[in-house]
XYZ file of C-alpha atoms in Angstrom:
652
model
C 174.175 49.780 195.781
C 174.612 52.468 198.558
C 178.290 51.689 199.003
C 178.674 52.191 195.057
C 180.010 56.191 195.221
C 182.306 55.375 198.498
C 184.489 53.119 196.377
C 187.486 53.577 195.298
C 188.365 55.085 191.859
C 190.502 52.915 189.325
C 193.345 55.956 189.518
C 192.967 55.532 193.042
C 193.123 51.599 193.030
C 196.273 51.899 190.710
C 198.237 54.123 193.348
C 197.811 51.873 195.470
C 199.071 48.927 193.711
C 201.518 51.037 192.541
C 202.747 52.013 196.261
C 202.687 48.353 197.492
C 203.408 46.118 195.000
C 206.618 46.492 192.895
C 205.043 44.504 190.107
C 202.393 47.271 189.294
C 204.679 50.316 189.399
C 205.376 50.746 185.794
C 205.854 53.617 183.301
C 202.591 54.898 181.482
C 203.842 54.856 178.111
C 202.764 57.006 174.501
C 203.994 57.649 171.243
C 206.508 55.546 169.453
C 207.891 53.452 172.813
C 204.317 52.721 173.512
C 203.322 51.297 170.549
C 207.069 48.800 171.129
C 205.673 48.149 174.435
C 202.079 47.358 173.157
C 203.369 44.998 170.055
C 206.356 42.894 172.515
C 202.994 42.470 175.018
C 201.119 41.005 172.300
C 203.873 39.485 170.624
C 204.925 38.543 174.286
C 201.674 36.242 174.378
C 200.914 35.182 170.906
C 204.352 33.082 171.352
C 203.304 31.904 174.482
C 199.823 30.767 172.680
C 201.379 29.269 169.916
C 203.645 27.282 171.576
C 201.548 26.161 173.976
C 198.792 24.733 170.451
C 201.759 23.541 168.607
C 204.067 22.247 170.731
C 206.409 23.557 173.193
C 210.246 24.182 172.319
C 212.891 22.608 173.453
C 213.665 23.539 177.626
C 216.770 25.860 176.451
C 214.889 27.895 173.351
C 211.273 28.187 175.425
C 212.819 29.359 178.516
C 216.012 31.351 176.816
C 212.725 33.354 174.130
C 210.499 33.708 177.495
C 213.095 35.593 179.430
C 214.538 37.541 176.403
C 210.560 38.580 175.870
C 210.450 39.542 179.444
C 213.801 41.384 180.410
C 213.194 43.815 177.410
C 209.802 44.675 178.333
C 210.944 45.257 181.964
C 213.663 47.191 181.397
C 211.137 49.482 178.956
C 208.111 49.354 181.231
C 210.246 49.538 184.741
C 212.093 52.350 185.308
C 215.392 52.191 187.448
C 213.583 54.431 190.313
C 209.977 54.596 191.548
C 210.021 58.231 191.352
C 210.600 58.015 187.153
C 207.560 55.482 186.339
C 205.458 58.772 186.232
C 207.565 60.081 182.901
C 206.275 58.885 179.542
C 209.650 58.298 178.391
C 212.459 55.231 178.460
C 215.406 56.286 179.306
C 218.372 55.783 176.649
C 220.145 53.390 179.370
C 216.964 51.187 179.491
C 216.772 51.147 175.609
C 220.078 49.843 175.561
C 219.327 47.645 178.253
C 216.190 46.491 176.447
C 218.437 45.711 173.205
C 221.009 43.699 175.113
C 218.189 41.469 176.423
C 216.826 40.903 173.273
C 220.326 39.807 172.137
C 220.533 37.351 175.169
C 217.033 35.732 174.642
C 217.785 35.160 170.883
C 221.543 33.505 171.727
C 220.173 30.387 172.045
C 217.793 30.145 169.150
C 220.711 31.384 166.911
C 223.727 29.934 168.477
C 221.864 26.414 169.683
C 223.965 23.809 167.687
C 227.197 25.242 168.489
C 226.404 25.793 172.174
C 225.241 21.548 172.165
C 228.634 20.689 170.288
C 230.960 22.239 172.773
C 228.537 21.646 175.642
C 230.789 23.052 178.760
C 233.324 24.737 176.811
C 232.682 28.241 177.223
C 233.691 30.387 174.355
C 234.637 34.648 175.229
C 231.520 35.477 173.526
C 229.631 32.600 175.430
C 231.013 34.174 178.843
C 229.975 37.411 178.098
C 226.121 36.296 177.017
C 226.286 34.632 180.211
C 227.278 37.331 182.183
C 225.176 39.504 180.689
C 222.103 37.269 181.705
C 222.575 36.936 185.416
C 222.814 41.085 185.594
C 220.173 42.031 183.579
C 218.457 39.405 185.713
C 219.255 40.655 189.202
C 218.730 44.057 187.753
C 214.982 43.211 186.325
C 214.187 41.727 189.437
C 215.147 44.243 191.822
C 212.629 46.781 189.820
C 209.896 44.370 189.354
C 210.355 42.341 192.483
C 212.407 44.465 195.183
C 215.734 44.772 196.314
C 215.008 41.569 198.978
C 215.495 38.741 196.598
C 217.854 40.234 194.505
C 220.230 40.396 197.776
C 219.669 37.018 198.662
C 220.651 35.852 194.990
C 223.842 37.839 194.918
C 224.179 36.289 198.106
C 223.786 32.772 196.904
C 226.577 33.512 194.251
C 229.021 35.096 196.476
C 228.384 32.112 197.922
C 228.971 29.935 195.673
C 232.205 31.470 194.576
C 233.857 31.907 197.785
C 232.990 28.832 199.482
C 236.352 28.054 200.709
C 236.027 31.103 203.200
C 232.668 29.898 204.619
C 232.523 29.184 208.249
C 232.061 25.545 209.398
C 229.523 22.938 207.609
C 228.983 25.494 204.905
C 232.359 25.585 202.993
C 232.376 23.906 199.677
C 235.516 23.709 197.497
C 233.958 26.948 195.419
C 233.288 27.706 192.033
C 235.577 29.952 189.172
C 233.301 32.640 187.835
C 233.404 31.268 184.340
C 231.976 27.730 186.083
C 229.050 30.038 187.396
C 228.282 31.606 184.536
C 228.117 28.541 182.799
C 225.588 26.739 185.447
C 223.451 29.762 185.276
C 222.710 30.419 181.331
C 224.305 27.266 179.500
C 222.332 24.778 181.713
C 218.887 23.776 182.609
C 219.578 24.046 186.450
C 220.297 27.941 186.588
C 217.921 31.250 185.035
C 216.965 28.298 182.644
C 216.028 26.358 185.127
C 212.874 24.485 186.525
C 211.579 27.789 187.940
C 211.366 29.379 184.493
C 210.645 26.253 182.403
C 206.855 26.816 184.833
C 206.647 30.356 184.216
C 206.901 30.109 180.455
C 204.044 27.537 180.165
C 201.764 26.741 183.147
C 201.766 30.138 184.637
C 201.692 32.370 181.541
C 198.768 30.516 180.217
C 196.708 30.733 183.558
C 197.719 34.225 183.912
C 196.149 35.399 180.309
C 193.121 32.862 181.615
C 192.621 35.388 184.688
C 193.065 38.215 182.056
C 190.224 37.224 180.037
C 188.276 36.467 182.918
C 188.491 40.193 183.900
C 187.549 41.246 180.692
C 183.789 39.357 181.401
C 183.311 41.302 184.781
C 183.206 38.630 186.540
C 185.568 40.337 189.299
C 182.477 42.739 189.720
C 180.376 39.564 190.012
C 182.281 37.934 192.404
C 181.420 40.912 194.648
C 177.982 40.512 193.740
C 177.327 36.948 194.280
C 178.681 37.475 198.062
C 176.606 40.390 199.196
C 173.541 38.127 197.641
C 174.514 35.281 200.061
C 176.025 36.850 202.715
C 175.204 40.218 203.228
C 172.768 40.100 205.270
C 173.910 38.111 207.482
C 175.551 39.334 211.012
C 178.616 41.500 210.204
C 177.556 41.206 206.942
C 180.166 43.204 204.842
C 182.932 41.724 206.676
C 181.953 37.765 205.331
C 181.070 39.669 201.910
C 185.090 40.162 201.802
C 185.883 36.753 203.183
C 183.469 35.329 200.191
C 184.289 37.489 197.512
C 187.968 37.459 198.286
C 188.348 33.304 197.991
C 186.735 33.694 194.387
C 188.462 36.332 193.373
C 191.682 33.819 194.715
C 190.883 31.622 191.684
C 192.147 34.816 189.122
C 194.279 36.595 190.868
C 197.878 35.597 192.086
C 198.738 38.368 193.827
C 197.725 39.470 197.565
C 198.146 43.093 197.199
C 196.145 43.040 193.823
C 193.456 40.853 195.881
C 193.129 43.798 198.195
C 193.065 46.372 196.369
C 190.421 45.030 193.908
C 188.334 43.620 195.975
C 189.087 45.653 199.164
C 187.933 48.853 197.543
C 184.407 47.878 197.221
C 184.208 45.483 200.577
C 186.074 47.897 202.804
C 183.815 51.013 202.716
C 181.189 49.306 203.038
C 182.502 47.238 206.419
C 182.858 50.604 207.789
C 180.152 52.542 207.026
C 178.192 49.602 209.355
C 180.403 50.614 212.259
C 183.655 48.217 211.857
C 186.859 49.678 212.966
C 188.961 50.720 210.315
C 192.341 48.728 211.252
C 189.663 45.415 211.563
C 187.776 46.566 208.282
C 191.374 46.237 206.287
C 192.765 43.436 208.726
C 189.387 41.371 207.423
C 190.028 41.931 203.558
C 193.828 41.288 203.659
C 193.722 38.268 205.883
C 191.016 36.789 203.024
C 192.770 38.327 200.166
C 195.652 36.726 200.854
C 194.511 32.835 201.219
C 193.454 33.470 197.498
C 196.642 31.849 196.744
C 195.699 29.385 198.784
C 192.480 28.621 197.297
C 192.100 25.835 194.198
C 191.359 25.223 191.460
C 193.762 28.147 190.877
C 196.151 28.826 193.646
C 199.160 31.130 193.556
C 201.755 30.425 191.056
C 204.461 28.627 193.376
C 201.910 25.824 193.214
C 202.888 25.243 189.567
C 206.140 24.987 190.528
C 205.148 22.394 193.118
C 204.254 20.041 190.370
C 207.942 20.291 189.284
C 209.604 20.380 192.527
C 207.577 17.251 194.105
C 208.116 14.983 190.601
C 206.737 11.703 191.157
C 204.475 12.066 189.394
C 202.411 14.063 191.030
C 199.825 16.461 189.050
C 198.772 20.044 189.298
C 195.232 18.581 190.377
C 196.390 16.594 193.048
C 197.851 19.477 194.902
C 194.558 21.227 193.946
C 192.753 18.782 195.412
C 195.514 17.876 198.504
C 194.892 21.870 199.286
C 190.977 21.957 198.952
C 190.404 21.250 202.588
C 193.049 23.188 204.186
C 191.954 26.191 201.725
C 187.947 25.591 203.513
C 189.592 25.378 207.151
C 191.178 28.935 206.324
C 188.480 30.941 205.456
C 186.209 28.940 208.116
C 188.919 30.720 210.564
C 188.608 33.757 209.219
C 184.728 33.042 208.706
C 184.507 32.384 212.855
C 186.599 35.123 214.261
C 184.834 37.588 211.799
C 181.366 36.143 213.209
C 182.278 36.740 216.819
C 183.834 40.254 216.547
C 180.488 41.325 214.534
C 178.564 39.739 217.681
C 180.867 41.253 220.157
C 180.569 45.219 219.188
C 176.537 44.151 217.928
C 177.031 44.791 213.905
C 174.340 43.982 211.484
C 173.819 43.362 208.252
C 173.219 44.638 204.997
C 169.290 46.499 204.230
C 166.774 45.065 202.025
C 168.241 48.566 199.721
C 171.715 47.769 199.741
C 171.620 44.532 198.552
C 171.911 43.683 194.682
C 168.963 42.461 192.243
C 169.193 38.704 193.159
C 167.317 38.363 189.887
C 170.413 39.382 188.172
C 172.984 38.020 190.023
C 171.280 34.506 189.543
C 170.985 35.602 185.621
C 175.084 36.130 185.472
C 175.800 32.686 187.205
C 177.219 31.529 183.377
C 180.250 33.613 184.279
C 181.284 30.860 186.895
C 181.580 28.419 184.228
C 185.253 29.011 183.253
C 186.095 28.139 186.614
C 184.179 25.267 186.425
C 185.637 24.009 182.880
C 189.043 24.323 185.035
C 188.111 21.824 187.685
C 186.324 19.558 185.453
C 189.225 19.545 182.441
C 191.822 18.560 184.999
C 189.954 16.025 187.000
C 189.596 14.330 183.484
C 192.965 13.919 183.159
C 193.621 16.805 180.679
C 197.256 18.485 181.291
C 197.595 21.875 182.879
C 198.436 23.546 179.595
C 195.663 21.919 177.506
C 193.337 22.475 180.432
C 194.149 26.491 180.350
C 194.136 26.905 176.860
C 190.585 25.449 176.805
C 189.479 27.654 179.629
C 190.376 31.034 177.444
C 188.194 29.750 174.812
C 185.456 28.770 177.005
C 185.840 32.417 178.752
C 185.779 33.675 174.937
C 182.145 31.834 174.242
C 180.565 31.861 177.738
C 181.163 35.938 177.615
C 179.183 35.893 174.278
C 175.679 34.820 175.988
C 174.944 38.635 177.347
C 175.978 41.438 175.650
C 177.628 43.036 178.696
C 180.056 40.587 179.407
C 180.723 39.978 175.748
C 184.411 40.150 174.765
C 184.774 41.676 171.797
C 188.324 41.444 169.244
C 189.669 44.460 170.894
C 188.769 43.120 174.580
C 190.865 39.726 173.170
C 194.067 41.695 172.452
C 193.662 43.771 175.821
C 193.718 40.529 177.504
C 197.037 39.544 175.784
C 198.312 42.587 176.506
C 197.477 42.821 180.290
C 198.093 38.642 180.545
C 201.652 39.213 179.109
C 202.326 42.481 181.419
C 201.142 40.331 184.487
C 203.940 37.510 183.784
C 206.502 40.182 183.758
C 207.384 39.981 187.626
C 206.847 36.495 187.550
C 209.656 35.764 185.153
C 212.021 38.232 187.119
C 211.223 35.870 190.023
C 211.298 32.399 188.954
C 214.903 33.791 186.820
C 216.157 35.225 189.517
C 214.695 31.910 191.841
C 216.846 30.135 189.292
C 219.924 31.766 190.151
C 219.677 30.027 193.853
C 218.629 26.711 192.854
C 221.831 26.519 190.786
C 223.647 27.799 193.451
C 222.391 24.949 195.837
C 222.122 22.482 193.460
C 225.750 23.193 192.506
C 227.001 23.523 195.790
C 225.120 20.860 197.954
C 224.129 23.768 200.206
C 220.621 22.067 200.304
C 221.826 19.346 201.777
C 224.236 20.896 204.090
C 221.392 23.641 205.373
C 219.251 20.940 205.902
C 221.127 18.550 208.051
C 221.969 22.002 209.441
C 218.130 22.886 210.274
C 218.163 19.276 211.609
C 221.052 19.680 214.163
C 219.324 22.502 215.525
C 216.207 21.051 216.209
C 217.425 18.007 217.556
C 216.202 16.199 215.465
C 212.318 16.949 216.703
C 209.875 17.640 214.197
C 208.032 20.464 215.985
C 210.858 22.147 216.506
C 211.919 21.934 213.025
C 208.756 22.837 211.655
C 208.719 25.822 214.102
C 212.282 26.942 212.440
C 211.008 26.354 208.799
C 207.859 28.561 209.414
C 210.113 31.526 210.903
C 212.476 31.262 207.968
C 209.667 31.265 205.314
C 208.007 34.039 207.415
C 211.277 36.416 207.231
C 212.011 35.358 203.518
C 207.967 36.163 202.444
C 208.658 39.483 204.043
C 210.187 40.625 201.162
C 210.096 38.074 198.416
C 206.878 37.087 195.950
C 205.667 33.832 196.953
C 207.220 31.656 193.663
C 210.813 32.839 195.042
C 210.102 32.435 198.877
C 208.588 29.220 197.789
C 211.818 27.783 195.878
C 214.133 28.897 198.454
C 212.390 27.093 201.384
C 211.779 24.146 199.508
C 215.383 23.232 198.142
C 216.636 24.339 201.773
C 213.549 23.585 204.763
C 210.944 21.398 202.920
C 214.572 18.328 202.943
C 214.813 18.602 206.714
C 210.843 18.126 206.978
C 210.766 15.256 204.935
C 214.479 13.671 206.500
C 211.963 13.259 209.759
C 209.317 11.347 207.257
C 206.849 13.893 206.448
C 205.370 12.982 203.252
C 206.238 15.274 200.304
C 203.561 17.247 199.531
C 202.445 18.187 203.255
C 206.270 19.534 203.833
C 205.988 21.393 200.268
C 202.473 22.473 201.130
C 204.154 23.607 204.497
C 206.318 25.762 203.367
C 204.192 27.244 200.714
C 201.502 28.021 203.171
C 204.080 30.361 205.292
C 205.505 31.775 202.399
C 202.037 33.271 201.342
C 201.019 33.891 205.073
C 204.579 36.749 205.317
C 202.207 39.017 202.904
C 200.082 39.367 206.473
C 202.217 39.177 209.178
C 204.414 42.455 210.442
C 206.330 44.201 209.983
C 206.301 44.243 206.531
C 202.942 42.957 205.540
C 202.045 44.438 202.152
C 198.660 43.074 202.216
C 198.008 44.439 205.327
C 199.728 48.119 204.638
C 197.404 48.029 201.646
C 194.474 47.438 202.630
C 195.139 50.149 205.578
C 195.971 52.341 202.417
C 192.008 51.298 201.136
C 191.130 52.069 204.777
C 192.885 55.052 206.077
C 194.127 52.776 209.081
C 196.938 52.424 210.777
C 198.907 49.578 208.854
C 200.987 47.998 211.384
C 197.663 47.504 213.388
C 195.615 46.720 210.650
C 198.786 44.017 210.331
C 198.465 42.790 213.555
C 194.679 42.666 213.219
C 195.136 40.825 210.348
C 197.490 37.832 211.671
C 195.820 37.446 214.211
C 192.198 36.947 212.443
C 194.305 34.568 210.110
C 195.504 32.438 213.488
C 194.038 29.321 211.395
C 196.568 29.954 208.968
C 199.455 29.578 211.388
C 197.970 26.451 212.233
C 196.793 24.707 209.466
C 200.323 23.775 208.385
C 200.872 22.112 211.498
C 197.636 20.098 211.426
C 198.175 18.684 207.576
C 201.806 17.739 208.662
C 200.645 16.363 212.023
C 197.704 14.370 209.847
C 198.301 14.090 206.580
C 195.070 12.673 206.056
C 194.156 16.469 205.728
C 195.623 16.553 202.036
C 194.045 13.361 201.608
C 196.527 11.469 201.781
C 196.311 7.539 202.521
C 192.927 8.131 204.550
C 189.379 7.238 204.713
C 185.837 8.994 203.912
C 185.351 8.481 207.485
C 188.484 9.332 209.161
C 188.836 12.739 206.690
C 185.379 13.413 208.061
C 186.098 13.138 211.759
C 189.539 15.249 210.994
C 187.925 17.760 209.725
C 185.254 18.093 212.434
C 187.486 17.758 214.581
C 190.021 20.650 213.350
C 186.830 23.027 212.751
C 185.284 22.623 216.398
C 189.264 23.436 217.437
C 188.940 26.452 214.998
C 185.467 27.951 216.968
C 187.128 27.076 220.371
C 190.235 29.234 219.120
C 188.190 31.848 217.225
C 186.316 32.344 220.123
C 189.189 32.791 222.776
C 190.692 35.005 221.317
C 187.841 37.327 220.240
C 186.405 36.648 223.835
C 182.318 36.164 222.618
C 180.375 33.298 221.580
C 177.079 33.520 222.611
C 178.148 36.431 225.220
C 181.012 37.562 226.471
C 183.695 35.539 227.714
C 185.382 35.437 231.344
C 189.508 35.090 230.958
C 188.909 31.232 232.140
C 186.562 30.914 229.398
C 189.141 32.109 226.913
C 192.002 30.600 228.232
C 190.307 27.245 227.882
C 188.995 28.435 224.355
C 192.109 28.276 223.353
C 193.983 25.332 224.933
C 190.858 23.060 223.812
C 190.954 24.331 220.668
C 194.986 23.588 220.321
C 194.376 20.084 221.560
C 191.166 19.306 218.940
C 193.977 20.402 215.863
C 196.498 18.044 217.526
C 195.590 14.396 215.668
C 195.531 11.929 219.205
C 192.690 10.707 220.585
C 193.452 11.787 224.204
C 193.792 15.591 223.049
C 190.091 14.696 220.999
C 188.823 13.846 223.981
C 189.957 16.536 226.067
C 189.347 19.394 223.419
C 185.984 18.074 222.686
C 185.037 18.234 226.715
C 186.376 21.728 226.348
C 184.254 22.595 223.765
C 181.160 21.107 226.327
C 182.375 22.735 228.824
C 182.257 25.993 227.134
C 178.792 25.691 225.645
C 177.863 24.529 229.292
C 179.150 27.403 231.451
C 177.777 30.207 228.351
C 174.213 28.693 229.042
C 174.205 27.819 232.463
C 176.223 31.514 233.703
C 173.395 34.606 233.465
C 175.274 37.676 232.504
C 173.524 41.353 232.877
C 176.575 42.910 231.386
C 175.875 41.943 227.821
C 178.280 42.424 224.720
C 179.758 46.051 223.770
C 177.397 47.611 221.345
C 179.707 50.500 220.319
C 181.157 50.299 216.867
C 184.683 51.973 218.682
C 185.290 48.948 220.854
């Protein structure tokens, strides 16, 4: 293809992953420390693997040889500053560091029928282990993770030991240290708590899925398969991204990584057809970043869901609860896209920049991992089972062409890059652990809830309104799994105190959480993909919330009618919802780009936008008058004969 030289370079792609995600910023490693690194990875993963065939360990041994596995590699593939990841050495510190982790992961397996015989009796050594944990924990997150969540966790423990000094509905008779330490490493409701229990099954398995999956190509295919169907198209490039960036959702957890993967081929090649360059990134970050939104393999705070919710409830049913709010997303972005390539008159892709169809149709086998997924789990398989039988599937589907074939040294690569992946993860549901303990400990869920309550007065939009601003501010500088479990044991209570079903407050709160990686001022989606771009990134930011508006409203809408997630509904009634909620999407979309079929006057917009508002609201008086809007609109476009037709210049 044309665009092929004007990507970016896989140095170049690194950078940036390296500049806006903590999680990628690692040391490059030779000689004797990386061949360590290289066999814990592997070592790292093979556990994981055989665990996950044979059995899984008891919750205290899985979790305790997970995190051991993980704070060692951190503290010898992290260094303590940025600026030292570009030295091929480990620092003696971080050895030491390394060896002390190692010693707390393995206290457990070696100590784990005294520690169930004197079962909250603390022992010096037993204190110190303890202790140990919880800083190396805070420590690994902050360079994995950032320095956000690592606040709010020391935060939640000076909490939780001072409580008697806390102003109002928030003081608690407090904890002694040794009490802490004890909740936090000697119980299944601290760092070896729920949090971690997901991250050392579920999520490692479907992260070295996503692994393999890379190793077939299939990321370039993805790419591929959406300039084939929508490249030529109007605005062409710009729905390549929105297509290409919901499949490459279903392996990738990560916004940033989203972006940068996919936004180095989509985004030079939205502007080289005339698209702004803050619109060009705000387009790939606002679709990167409802990958985590999109099944069968969403972002990994929906595996903690599963946990969170109980009931019952499976992995697949949030899959499938999310399917339709996932299709209303990228509709938004799909519509507002549409009408800005209208408004400034951008085409689509040439008959010569398009890929050999023949070829793409030929590679169609790579999809069927992703299939397998859906299929396995919808049968009833678990999540663990299901992902296990996915990597093999990956492993004999890749064997049909030679080019995607993954050969024995491919395999371990996968382990390798699957195990390095999980790293920042297990910082974040460990240090995630550290809060729930904390509230769980303390009641502070409870309290903060009734809390959140007060203040609204009781009125559910208001307390929705409050629960998307906190899990916007807390997404601003958390990863999604611990913006996910702070919201939920504090906001997602007060939701469901005013009857919301479970899963639409969870989903709720999960949907803001992802949506902070796109809204300013820090957007890291957005400030990478303007790195991709050359933009300005608080623009590009703005450009990007604001061609996301669905997402801001979707949580509303599958709150306000659950029927959305499914939920207690009919074929009929999901069918008019969602008609409903996508003509309230184009009346939106359309107000605020200000063209549908020409230009819009401000009436026309203002209307747009109030009609579109009512159609999401679930009544039938605000059907009725959203639909007339939308009639009205259609009506005055046809029936009003413009001369001044839409901008044609790329630079509007």
């Amino acid at each position: 293809m044309s665009t092929k030289n004007e990507t970016l370079s896989q140095q170049e792609q690194q950078e940036l992953l390296e500049k806006y995600d903590p999680e990628s910023a690692s040391r490059k490693l030779k000689g004797i420390m990386g061949i360590i690194a290289f066999v814990l990875l592997l070592s790292f993963s093979l556990f994981q693997l055989y665990t996950s065939i044979f059995g899984v360990l008891t919750a205290q041994l899985q979790r305790s040889i997970h995190l051991g596995f993980a704070l060692a590699l951190i503290f010898i593939l992290f260094p303590a500053r940025k600026k030292d990841r570009i030295h091929h050495k480990v620092a003696w510190y971080d050895i030491i560091l390394a060896l002390i982790a190692i010693a707390v992961g393995a206290y457990w397996p070696l100590m784990i029928d005294e520690l169930v015989n004197r079962v909250g009796r603390l022992t010096p050594t037993d204190f110190y282990i303890g202790l140990a944990a919880v800083l190396l924990v805070l420590e690994a997150t902050r360079r994995t993770v950032g320095l956000p969540i690592t606040i709010i966790a020391v935060l939640f423990m000076v909490y939780a030991l001072y409580g008697p000094y806390m102003p109002g509905f928030l003081a608690h008779r407090g904890l002694e240290l040794d009490s802490l330490i004890q909740t936090m490493f000697f119980t299944t409701e601290g760092i070896l708590g729920t949090p971690l229990g997901v991250s050392s099954t579920f999520i490692f398995l479907f992260l070295l899925f996503g692994a393999f999956l890379v190793k077939t190509g299939v990321g370039q295919y993805f790419n591929d398969l959406a300039v084939s169907i929508a490249g030529k198209r109007v605005g062409g490039p710009a729905k390549v991204a929105i297509f290409s960036s919901a499949l490459q959702g279903t392996i990738s957890g990560s916004s940033v990584a989203n972006v940068v993967t996919s936004g180095s081929f989509t985004i030079p090649m939205m502007k080289k057809l005339g698209y702004r360059k803050e619109f060009a990134g705000a387009v790939e970050a606002a679709a990167s970043t409802g990958g985590q939104l999109m099944p069968p393999i969403m972002g990994a705070a929906a595996f903690l869901m599963v946990e969170f919710i109980g009931g019952g409830i499976t992995y697949w049913d949030i899959a499938k609860a999310a399917a339709i709010p996932a299709l209303l997303y990228f509709t938004g972005i799909w519509i507002m896209t549409h009408f800005e390539a209208k408004r400034v008159g951008l085409r689509g892709l040439k008959d010569e920049e398009m890929p050999n169809r023949k070829e793409v149709v030929a590679k169609i086998y790579l999809l069927l991992p992703i299939l397998a997924v859906i299929i396995l789990m919808v049968s009833g398989m678990s999540v663990m089972r299901a992902a296990l039988w996915s990597i093999l599937i990956t492993i004999v589907v890749s064997a049909i062409k030679k080019e995607t074939r993954i050969g024995f040294r491919d395999m371990i690569d996968a382990l390798v890059d699957g195990a390095r992946t999980a790293l920042g993860v297990a910082a974040a549901t460990a240090a995630a652990g550290i809060i729930v303990g904390v509230v769980t400990k303390t009641g502070l869920g409870l309290k903060l809830a009734n809390g959140l309550l007060d203040l609204a007065g009781g009125h559910l939009l208001l307390t929705l309104a409050f629960t998307m601003v906190a899990s916007l501010v807390l997404g601003m500088g958390s990863p999604t799994t611990a913006n996910y479990v702070i919201t939920s044991t504090i906001a997602a209570p007060a939701i469901i105190l005013l009857g919301v079903p479970d899963l639409s407050a969870h989903l709720f709160v999960f949907y803001f959480g992802i949506i902070a990686d796109i809204t300013p001022p820090v957007a890291l989606a957005a400030f990478a993909a303007a790195g991709v771009s050359g933009g300005e990134p608080i623009k590009t930011g703005v450009n990007s919330a604001k061609l996301a508006i669905a997402a801001f409203i979707i949580p509303y809408m599958f709150v306000l009618s659950p029927e959305l997630l499914m939920i207690d509904t009919t074929w009929y009634y999901l069918i008019w919802v969602v008609f409903t909620a996508l003509a309230g999407m184009m009346l939106i979309g359309a107000g605020i780009i200000g063209f549908w079929l020409r230009k819009l006057f401000w009436y026309e917009r203002l209307i747009g936008v109030v009609g579109g508002l009512m159609l999401i609201y679930p009544e039938k008086i605000t059907d009725i008058i959203g639909l007339g809007s939308f009639v009205l609109i259609i009506a005055l476009q046809l029936l009003i004969k413009r001369n001044d037709t839409a901008e044609t210049s790329p630079a509007s």
